[in-house]
Tab-separated table of C-alpha atoms in Angstrom:
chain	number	residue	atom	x	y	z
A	20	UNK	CA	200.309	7.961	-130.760
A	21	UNK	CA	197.528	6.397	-128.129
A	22	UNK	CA	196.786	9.621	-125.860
A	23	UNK	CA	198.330	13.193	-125.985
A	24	UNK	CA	198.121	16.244	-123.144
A	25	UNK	CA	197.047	19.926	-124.007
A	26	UNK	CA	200.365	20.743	-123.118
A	27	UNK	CA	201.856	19.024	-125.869
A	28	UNK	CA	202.884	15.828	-124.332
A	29	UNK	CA	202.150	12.963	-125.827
A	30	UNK	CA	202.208	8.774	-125.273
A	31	UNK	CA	202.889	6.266	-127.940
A	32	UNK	CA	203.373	2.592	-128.362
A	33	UNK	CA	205.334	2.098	-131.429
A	34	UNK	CA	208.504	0.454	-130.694
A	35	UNK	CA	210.541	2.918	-133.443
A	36	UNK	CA	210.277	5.557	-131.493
A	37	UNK	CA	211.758	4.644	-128.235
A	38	UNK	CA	215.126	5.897	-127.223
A	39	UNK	CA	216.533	2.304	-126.051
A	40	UNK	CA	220.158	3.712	-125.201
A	41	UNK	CA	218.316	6.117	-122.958
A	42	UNK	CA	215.298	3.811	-120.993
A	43	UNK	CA	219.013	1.544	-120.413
A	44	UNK	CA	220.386	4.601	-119.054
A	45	UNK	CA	217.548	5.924	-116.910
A	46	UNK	CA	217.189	2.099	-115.894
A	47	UNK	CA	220.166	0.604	-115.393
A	48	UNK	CA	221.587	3.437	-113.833
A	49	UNK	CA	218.682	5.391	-111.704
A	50	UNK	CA	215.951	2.682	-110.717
A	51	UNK	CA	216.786	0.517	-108.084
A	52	UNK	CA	214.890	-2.483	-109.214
A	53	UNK	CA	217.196	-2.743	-112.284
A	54	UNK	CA	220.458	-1.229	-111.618
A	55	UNK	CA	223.045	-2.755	-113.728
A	56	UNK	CA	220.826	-4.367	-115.952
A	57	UNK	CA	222.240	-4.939	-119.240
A	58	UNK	CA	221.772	-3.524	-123.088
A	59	UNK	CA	220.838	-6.629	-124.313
A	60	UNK	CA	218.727	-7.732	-121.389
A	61	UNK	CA	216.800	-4.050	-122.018
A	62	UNK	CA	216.804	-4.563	-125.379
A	63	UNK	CA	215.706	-8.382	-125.408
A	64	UNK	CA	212.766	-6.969	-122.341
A	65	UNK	CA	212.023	-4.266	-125.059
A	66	UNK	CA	211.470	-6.509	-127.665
A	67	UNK	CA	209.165	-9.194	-125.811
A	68	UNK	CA	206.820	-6.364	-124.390
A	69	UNK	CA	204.111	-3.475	-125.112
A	70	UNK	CA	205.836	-0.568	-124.325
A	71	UNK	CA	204.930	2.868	-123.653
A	72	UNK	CA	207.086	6.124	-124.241
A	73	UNK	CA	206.049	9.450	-123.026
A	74	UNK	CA	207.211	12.288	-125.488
A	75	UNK	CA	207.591	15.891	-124.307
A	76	UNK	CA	206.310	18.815	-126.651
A	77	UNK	CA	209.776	18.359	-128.444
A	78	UNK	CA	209.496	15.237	-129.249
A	79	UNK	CA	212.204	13.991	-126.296
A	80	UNK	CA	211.737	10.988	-124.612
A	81	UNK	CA	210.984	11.648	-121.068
A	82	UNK	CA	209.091	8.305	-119.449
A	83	UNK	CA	208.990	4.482	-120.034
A	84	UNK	CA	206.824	1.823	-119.054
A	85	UNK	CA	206.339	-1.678	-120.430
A	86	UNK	CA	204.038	-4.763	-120.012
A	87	UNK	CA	204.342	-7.765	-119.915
A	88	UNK	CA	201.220	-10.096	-121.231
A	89	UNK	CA	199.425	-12.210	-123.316
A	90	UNK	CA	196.516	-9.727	-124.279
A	91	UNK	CA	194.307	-12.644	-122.889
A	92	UNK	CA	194.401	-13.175	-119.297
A	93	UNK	CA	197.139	-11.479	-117.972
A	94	UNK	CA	199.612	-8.033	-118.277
A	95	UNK	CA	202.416	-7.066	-115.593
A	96	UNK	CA	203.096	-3.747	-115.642
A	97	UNK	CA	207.013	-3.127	-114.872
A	98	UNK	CA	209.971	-0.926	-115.478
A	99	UNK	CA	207.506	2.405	-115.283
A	100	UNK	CA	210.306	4.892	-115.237
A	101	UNK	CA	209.863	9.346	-115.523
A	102	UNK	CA	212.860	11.653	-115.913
A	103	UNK	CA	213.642	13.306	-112.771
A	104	UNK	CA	213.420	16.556	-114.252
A	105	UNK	CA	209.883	16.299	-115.566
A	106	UNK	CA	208.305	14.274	-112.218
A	107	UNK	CA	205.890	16.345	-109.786
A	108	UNK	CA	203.856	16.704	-113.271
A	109	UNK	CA	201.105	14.271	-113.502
A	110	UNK	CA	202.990	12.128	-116.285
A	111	UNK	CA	203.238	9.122	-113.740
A	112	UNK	CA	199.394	9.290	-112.819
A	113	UNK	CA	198.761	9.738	-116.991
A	114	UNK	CA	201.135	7.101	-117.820
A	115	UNK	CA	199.413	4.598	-115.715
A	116	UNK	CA	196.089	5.990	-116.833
A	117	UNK	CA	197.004	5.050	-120.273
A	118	UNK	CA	198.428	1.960	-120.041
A	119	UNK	CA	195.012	1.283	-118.035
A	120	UNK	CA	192.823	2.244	-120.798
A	121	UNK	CA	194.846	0.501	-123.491
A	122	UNK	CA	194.570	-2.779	-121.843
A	123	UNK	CA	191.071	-2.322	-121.023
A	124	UNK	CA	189.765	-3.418	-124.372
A	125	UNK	CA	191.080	-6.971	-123.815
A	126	UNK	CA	189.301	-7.742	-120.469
A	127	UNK	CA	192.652	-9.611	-118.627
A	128	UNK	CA	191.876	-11.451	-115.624
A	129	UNK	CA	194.582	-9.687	-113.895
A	130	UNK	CA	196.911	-6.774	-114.246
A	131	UNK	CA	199.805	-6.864	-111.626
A	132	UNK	CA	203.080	-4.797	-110.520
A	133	UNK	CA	205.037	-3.826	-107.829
A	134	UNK	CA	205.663	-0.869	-106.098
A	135	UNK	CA	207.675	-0.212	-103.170
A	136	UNK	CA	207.347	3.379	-103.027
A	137	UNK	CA	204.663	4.822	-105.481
A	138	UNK	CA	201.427	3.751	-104.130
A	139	UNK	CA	199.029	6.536	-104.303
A	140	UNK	CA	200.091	7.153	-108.260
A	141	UNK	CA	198.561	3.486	-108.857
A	142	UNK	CA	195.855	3.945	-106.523
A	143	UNK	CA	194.464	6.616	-108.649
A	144	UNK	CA	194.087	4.988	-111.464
A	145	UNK	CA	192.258	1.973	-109.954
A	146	UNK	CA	195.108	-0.270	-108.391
A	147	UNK	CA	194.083	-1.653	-105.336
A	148	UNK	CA	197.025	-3.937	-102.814
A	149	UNK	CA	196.906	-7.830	-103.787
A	150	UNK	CA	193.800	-9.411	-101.482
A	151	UNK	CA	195.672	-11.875	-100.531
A	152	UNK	CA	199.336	-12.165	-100.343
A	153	UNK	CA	199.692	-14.976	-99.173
A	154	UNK	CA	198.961	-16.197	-102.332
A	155	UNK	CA	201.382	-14.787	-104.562
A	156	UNK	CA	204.886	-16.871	-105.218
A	157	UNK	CA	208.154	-16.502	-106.268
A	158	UNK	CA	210.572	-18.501	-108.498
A	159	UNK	CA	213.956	-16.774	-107.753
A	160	UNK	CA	217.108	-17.949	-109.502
A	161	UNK	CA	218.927	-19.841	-107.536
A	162	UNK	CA	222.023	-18.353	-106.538
């Protein structure tokens, strides 16, 4: 466990306890920057990443996020996911918070993601829109 909430919430990196079958579920079938995404693909994602899992007071998985990174000079944050049924509670905001202070330690260059709708949760916590955009590319598979 890395950080835990007086309401008995708590966030933890070790891979054992995530609920794969479930972050496939919430992602593949409820987040519309990876609907359809496959098993393996989440499991293969899982595998290659530090992830977080947010645990409610029973022990239930009820939030995701993973980065991507080196530990070095760079970490992506991506597939930051909360349970419909416990959002409106701060666990977004803490979530980000966390993965924050856990990467702190290692002094990256950089620590990236997207957002198309979230904003003001990242804001919060210290993440600020790219300074230049203009800057930023894309390898897309070609289609």
């Amino acid at each position: 466990m890395i950080d835990h909430r007086e309401d008995g919430y708590e966030i933890d990196t070790a891979l054992d306890r995530l609920d794969i079958g479930l972050v496939h579920h919430w992602l593949s079938t409820d987040a519309f920057w990876a609907l359809g995404r496959s098993r393996e693909t989440v499991e293969q994602s899982i595998r290659a990443s530090l992830n977080f899992g947010v645990y409610d007071p029973s022990g239930a998985q009820v939030a995701y996020a993973r980065v991507v990174t080196d530990l070095a000079t760079f970490a992506w944050l991506c597939d930051v996911y909360v349970a419909p049924t416990h959002r409106g509670m701060g666990l977004g905001t803490w979530l980000a918070t966390a993965v924050r202070d856990h990467l702190a330690p290692y002094k990256l260059k950089r620590v990236l993601l997207s957002t198309l709708d979230a904003h003001e949760i990242y804001a919060k916590v210290g993440f600020i829109p790219f300074p230049d955009p203009s800057r930023l590319m894309i390898l897309s598979p070609s289609q």
